[in-house]
Short mmCIF file of C-alpha atoms in Angstrom, two decimals:
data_model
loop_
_atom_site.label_atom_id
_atom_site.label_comp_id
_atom_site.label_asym_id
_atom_site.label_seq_id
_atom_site.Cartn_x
_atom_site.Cartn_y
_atom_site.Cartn_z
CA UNK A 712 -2.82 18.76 -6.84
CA UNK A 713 -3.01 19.13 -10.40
CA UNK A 714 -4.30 15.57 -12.68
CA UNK A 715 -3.23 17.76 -15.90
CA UNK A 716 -1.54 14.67 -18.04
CA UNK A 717 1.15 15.12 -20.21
CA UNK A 718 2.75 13.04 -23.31
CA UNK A 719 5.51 10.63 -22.91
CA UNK A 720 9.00 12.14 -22.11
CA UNK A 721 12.19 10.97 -21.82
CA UNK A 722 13.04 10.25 -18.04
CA UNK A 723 16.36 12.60 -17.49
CA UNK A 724 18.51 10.26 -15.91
CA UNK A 725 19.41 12.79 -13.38
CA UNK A 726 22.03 12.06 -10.84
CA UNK A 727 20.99 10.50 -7.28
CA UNK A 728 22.19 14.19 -5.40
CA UNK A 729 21.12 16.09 -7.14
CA UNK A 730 17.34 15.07 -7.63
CA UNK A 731 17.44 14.36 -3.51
CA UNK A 732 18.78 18.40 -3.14
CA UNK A 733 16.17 19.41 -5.74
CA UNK A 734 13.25 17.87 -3.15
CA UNK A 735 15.28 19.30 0.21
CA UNK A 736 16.11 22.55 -1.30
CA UNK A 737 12.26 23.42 -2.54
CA UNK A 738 10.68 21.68 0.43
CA UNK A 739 8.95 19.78 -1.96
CA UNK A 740 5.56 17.84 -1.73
CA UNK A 741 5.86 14.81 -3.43
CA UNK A 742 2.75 13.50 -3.33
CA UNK A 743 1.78 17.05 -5.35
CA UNK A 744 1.61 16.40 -8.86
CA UNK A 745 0.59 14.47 -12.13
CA UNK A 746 0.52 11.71 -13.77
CA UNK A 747 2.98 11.48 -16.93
CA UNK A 748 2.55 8.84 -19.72
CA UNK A 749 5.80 7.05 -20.15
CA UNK A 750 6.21 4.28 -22.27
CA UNK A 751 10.27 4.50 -22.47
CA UNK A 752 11.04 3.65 -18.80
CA UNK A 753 7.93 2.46 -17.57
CA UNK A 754 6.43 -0.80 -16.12
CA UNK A 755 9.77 -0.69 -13.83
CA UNK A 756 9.35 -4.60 -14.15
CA UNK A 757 7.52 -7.56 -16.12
CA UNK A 758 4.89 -9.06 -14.81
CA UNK A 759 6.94 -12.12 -16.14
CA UNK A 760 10.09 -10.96 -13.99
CA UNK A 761 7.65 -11.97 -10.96
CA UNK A 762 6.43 -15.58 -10.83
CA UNK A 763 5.06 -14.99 -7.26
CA UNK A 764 2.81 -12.35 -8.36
CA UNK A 765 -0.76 -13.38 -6.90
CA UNK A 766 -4.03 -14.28 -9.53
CA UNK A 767 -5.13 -11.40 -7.90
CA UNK A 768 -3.59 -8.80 -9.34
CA UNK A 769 -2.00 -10.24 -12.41
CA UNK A 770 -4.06 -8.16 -14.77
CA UNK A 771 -2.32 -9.02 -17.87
CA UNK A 772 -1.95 -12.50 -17.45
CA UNK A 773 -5.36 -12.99 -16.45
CA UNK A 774 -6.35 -11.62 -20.11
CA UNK A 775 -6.70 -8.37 -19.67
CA UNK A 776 -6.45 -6.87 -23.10
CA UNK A 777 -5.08 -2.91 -22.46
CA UNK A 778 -1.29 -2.21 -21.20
CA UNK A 779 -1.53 1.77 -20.20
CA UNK A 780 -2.09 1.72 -17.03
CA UNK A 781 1.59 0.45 -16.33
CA UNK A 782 2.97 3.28 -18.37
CA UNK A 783 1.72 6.05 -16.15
CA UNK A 784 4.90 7.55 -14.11
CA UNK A 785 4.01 10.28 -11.20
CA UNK A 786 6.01 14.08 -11.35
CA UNK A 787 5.95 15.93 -8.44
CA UNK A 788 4.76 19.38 -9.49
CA UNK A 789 7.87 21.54 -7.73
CA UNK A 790 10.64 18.25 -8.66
CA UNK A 791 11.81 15.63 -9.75
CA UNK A 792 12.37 12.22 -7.96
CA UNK A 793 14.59 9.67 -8.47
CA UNK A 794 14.02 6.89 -10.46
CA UNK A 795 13.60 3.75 -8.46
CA UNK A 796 16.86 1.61 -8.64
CA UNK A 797 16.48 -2.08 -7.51
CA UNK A 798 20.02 -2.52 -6.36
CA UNK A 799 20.72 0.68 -4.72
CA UNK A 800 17.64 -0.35 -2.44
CA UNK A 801 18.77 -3.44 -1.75
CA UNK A 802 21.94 -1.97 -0.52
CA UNK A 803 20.43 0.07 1.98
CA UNK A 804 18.64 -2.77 3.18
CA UNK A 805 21.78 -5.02 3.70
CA UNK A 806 20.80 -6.76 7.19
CA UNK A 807 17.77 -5.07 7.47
CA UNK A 808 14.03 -6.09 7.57
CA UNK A 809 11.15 -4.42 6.15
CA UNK A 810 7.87 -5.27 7.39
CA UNK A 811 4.79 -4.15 6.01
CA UNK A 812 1.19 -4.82 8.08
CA UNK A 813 -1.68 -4.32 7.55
CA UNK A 814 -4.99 -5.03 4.97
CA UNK A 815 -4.98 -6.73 1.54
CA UNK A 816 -3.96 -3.63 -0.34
CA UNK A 817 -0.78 -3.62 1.93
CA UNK A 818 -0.28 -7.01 1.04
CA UNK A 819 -0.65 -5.14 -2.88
CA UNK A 820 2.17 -2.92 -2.15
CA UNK A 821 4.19 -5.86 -0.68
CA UNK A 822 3.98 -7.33 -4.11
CA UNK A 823 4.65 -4.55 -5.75
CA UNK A 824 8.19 -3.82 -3.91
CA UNK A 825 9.12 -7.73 -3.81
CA UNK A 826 8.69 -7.68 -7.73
CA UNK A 827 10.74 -4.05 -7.88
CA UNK A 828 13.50 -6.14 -5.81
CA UNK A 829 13.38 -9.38 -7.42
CA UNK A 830 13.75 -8.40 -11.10
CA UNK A 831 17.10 -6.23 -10.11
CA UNK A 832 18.96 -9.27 -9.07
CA UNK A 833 18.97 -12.87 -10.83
CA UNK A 834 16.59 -15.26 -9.38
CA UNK A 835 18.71 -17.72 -7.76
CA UNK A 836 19.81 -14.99 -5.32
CA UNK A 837 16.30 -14.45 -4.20
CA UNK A 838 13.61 -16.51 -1.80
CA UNK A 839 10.12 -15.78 -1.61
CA UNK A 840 7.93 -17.63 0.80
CA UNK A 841 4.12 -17.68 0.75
CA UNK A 842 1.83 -18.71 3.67
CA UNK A 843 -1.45 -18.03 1.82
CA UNK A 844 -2.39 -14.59 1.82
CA UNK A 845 -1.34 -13.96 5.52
CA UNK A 846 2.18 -14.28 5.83
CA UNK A 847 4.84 -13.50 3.05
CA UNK A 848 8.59 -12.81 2.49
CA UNK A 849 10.85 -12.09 -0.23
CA UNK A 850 13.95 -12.83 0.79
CA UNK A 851 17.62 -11.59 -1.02
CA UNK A 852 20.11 -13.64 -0.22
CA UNK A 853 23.34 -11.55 -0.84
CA UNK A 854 22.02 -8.73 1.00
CA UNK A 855 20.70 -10.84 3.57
CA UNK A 856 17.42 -8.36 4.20
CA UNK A 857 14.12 -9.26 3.68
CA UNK A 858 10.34 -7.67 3.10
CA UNK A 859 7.93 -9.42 5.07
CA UNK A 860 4.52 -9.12 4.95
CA UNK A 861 1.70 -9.94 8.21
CA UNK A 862 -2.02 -9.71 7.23
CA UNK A 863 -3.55 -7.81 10.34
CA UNK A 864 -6.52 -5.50 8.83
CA UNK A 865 -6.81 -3.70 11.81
CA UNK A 866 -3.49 -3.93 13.61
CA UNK A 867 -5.18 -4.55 16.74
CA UNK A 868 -6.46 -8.45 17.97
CA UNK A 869 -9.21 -9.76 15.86
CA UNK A 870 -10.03 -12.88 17.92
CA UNK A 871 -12.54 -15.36 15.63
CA UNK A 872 -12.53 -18.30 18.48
CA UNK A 873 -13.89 -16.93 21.41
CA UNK A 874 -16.97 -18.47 23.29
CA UNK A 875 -19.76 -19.40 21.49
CA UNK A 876 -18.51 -18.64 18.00
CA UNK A 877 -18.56 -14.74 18.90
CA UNK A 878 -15.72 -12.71 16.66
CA UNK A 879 -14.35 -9.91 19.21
CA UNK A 880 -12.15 -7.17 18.15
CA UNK A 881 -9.77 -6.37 21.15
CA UNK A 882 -9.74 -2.22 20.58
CA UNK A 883 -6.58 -2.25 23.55
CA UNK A 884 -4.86 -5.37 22.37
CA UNK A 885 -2.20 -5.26 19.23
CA UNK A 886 -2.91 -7.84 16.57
CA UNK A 887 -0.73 -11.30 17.48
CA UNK A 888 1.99 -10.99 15.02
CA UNK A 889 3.12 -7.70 16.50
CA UNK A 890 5.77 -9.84 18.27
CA UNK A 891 7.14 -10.41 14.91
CA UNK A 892 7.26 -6.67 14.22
CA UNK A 893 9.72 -5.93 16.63
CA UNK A 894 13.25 -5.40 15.87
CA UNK A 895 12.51 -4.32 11.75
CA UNK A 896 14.17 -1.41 10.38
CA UNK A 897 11.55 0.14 8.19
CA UNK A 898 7.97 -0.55 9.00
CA UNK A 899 5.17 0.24 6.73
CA UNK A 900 1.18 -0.37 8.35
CA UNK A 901 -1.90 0.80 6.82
CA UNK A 902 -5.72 0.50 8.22
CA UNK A 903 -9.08 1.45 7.61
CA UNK A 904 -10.78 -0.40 4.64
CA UNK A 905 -11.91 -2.76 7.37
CA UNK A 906 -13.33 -1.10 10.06
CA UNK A 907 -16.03 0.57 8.09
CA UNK A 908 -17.28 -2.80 6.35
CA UNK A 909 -21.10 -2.91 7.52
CA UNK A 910 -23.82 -5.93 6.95
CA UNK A 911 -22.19 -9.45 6.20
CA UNK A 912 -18.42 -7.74 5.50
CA UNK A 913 -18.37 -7.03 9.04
CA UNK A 914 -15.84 -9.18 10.90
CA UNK A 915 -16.82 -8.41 13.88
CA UNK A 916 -19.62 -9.16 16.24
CA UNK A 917 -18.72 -7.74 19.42
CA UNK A 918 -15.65 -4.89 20.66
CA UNK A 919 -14.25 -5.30 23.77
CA UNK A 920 -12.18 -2.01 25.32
CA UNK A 921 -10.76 -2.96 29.27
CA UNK A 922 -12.49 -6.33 29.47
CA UNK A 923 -16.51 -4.64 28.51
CA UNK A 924 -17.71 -6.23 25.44
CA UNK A 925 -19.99 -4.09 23.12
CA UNK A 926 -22.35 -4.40 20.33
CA UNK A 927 -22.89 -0.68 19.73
CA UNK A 928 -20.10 1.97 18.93
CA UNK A 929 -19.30 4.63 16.61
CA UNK A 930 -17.02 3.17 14.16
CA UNK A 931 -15.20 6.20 14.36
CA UNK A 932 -14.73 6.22 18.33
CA UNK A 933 -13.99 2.34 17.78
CA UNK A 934 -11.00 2.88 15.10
CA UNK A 935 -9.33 6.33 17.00
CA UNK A 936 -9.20 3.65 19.81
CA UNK A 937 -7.25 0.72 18.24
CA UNK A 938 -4.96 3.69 16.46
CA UNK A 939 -4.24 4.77 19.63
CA UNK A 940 -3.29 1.37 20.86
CA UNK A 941 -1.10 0.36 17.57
CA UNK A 942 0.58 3.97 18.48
CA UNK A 943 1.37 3.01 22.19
CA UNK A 944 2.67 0.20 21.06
CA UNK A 945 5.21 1.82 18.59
CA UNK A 946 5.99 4.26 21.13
CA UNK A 947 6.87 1.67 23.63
CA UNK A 948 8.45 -0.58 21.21
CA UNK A 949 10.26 1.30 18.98
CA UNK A 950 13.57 2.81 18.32
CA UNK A 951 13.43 5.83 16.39
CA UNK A 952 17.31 5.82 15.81
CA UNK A 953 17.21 2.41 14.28
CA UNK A 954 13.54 2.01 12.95
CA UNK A 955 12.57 4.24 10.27
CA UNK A 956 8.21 3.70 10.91
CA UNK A 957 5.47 4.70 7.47
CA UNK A 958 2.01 5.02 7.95
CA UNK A 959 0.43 4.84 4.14
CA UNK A 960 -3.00 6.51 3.52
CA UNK A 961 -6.15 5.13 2.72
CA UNK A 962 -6.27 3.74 -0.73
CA UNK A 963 -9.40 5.08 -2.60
CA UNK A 964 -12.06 2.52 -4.62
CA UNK A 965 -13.70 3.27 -7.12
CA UNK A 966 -16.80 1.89 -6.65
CA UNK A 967 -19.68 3.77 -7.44
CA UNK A 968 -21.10 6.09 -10.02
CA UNK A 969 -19.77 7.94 -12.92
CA UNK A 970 -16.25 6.91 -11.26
CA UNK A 971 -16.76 2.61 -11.78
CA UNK A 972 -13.45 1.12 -12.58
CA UNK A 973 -15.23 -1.31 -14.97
CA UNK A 974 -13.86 -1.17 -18.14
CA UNK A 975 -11.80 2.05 -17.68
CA UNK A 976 -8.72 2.49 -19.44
CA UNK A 977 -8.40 6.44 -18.69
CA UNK A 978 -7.50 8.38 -15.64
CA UNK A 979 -9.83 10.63 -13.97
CA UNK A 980 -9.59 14.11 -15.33
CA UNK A 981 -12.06 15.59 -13.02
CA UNK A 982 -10.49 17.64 -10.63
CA UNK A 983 -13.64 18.27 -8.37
CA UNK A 984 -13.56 14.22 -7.96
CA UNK A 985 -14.10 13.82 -4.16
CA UNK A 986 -12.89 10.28 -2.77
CA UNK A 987 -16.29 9.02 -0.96
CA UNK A 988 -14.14 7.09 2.05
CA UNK A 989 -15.07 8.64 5.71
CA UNK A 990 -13.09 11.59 6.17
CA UNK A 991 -13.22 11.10 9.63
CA UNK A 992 -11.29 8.05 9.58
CA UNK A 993 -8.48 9.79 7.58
CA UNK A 994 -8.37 12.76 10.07
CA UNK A 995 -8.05 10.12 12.78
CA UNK A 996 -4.91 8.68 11.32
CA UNK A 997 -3.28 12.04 10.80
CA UNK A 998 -4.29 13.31 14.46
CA UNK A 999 -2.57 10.00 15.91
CA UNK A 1000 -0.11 10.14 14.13
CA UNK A 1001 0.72 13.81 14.77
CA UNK A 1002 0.55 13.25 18.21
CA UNK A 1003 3.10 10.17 18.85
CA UNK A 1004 6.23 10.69 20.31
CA UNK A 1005 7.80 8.37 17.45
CA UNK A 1006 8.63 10.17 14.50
CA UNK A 1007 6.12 8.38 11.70
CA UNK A 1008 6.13 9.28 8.16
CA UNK A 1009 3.11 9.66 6.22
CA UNK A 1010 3.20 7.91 2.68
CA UNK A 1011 -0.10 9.89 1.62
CA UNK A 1012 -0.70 8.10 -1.49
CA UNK A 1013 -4.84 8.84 -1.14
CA UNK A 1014 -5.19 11.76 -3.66
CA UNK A 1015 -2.51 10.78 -6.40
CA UNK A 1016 -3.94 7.69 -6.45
CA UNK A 1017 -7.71 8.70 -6.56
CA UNK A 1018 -6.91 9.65 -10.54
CA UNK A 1019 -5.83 6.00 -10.73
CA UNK A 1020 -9.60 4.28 -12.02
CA UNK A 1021 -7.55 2.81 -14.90
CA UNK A 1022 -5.56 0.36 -12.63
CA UNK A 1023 -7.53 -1.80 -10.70
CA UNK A 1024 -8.01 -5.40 -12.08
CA UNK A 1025 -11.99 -4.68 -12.78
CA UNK A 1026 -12.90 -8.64 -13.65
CA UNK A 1027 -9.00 -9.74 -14.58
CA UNK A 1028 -8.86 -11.07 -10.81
CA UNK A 1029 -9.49 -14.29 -8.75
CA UNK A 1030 -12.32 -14.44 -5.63
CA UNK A 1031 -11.72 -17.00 -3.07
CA UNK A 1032 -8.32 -18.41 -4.80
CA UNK A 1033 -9.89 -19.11 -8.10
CA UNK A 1034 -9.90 -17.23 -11.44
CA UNK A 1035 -12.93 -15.82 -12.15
CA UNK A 1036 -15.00 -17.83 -14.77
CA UNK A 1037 -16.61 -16.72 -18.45
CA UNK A 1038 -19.81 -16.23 -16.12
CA UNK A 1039 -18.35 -14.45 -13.67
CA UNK A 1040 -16.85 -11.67 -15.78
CA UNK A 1041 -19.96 -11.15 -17.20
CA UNK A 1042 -21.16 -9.76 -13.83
CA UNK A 1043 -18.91 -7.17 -13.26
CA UNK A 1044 -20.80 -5.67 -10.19
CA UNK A 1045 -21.02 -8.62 -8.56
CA UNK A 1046 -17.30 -9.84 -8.87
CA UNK A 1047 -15.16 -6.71 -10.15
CA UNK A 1048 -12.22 -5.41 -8.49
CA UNK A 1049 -12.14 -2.09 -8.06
CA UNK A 1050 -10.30 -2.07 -4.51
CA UNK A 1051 -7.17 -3.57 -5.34
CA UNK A 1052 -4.64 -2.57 -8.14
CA UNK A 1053 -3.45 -4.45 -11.24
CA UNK A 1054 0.91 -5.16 -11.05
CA UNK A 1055 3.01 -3.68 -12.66
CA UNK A 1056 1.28 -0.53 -11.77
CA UNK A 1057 0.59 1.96 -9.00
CA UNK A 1058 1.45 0.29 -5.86
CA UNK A 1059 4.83 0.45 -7.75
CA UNK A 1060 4.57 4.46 -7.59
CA UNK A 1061 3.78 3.98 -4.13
CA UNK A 1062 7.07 2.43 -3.53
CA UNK A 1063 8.77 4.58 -5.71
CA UNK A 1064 7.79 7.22 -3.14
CA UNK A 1065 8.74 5.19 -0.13
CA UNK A 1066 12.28 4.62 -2.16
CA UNK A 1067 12.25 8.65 -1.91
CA UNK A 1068 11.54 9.00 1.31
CA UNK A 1069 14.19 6.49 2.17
CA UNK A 1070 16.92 8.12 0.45
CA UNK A 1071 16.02 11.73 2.06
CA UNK A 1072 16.31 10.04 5.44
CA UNK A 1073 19.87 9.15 5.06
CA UNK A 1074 21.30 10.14 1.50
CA UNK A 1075 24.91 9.06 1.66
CA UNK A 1076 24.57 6.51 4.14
CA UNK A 1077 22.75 2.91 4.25
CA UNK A 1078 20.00 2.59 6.26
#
């Protein structure tokens, strides 16, 4: 992939079609590519258009003073993709449900595709319901579909309650609101920030795999484990002719050295930038998924967005519900964000990619 960045152009307007038989015909990567400066069609929305936008990624109304990292548009090196277009989603989602599951930064790109949705129709037609951070919908009435979101960081059963205070991950049981999954059209999971937490961000004390409870396993052999058990369970579950199924890549951080998101305003123009996350852990998604029988596309959103250390909300965030303070912000290492992304901004590409990949799946007809 190439992170050569050009100067705003003019977005061609191109006809649906055409752009679709421009990806089909070239066998086109689109997750290949750069990142464009455009400040004539992008943010696809204002962060005002979305009044359910969550403190904690609502960069600019949390003060933060720079605007460019919503201008940034991603171009496919051997295409062009369509521009995302609010209504023409929403009517391939008449009667449907989307659900996306999975970690906090799936919860991001909820956001991020409930705000692409809302702002295309007026607000009275729309219905957004918030159960903290764990349960969400954005509902459009005319088009009766909806986008929910379920908070399960590792798809499979995190159980906190369980005799004497001991939190057990269930590696062969699927997360409880997996019963809620069932029946949605599109599905969207992601996993993996989670299962590599160590220290006092682990949320685990014990695994249990057919009834044995363990303290000591390779988080690797743990996590190919519960992705085989979250693929059983779309295999058994699923109905490929009527449920289209996404599996989106790790999101990178950016964390540590040289590559600290505090304070950045420019992309990463290093193109020998290695993302530090556990390989392993990505090649164990891509092995599962390769070897399901359910057809699962793979929204790999890792390297395109590992440019991206302009976008995350640095100190223009909450922790624990609240707005960080004067103080706070003056300890950027302590309570920066550099894990989840600032909206408008690129979760949106992210959906503008999942739009794509929507529209190549059936182009004439609704989903």
């Amino acid at each position: 992939m190439s992170s050569m960045v050009e100067s705003s152009r003019q977005f061609d307007g191109f006809e649906e079609d055409e752009s679709l038989m421009n990806v089909t015909q070239r066998k086109c990567d689109i997750f290949n590519g750069k990142w464009v400066y455009d400040s004539n069609t992008y943010p696809l929305y204002k962060a005002t258009q979305c009044p359910f936008l969550s403190d904690q990624v609502s960069c600019r109304r949390n003060g933060r003073p720079d605007f460019d990292y919503e201008k940034w548009r991603w171009e496919p090196q051997d295409c062009e993709i369509p521009r995302f277009n609010g209504i023409e989603m929403l009517e391939r989602l008449r009667g449907k449900r989307v659900i996306i599951a999975g970690d906090s930064i799936n919860r991001n790109q909820w956001e991020s595709l409930s705000c692409l949705l809302y702002s295309a129709i007026p607000p009275s037609d729309a219905e957004v319901k918030v159960r903290s951070g764990v349960y969400k919908v954005f509902r459009a009435k005319e088009y009766n579909c909806s986008i929910e979101f379920y908070w399960s960081p590792f798809l499979v059963q995190l159980d906190e309650t369980s005799e004497k205070g001991r939190r057990v991950l269930k590696l062969d049981t699927m997360a409880s609101s997996a019963r809620q999954w069932k029946g949605a059209d599109i599905m969207v999971f992601n996993t993996g920030h989670w299962w590599v937490h160590h220290g006092k961000l682990q949320m685990w004390d014990f695994l249990k795999f057919k009834g044995k409870l363990m303290k000591d396993l390779e988080v690797e052999k743990a996590f190919e484990i519960g992705m085989k058990t979250w693929a059983h369970w779309i295999d058994r579950n699923v109905d490929s002719t009527k449920t289209t199924v996404f599996f989106r890549s790790i999101s990178p951080e950016h964390k540590l050295g040289k590559q600290w998101c505090h304070n950045q305003t420019q992309l990463i123009m290093d193109e020998s930038y290695i993302e530090s996350f556990p390989r392993p852990i990505i090649g164990i998604v891509e092995k599962t998924i390769q070897e399901m029988r359910t057809p699962v596309k793979y929204l790999n959103i890792t390297r395109l967005s590992q440019y991206r250390k302009d976008a995350h909300p640095m100190v223009y965030t909450s922790k624990q519900g609240k707005l960080l303070t004067e103080k706070q912000r003056k300890q950027p290492q302590v309570y920066g964000d550099c894990s989840h992304w600032c909206l408008p901004g690129l979760p949106d590409t992210w959906n503008v990619l999942l739009y794509t990949l929507t529209l190549l799946e059936n182009p004439r007809e609704t989903l």
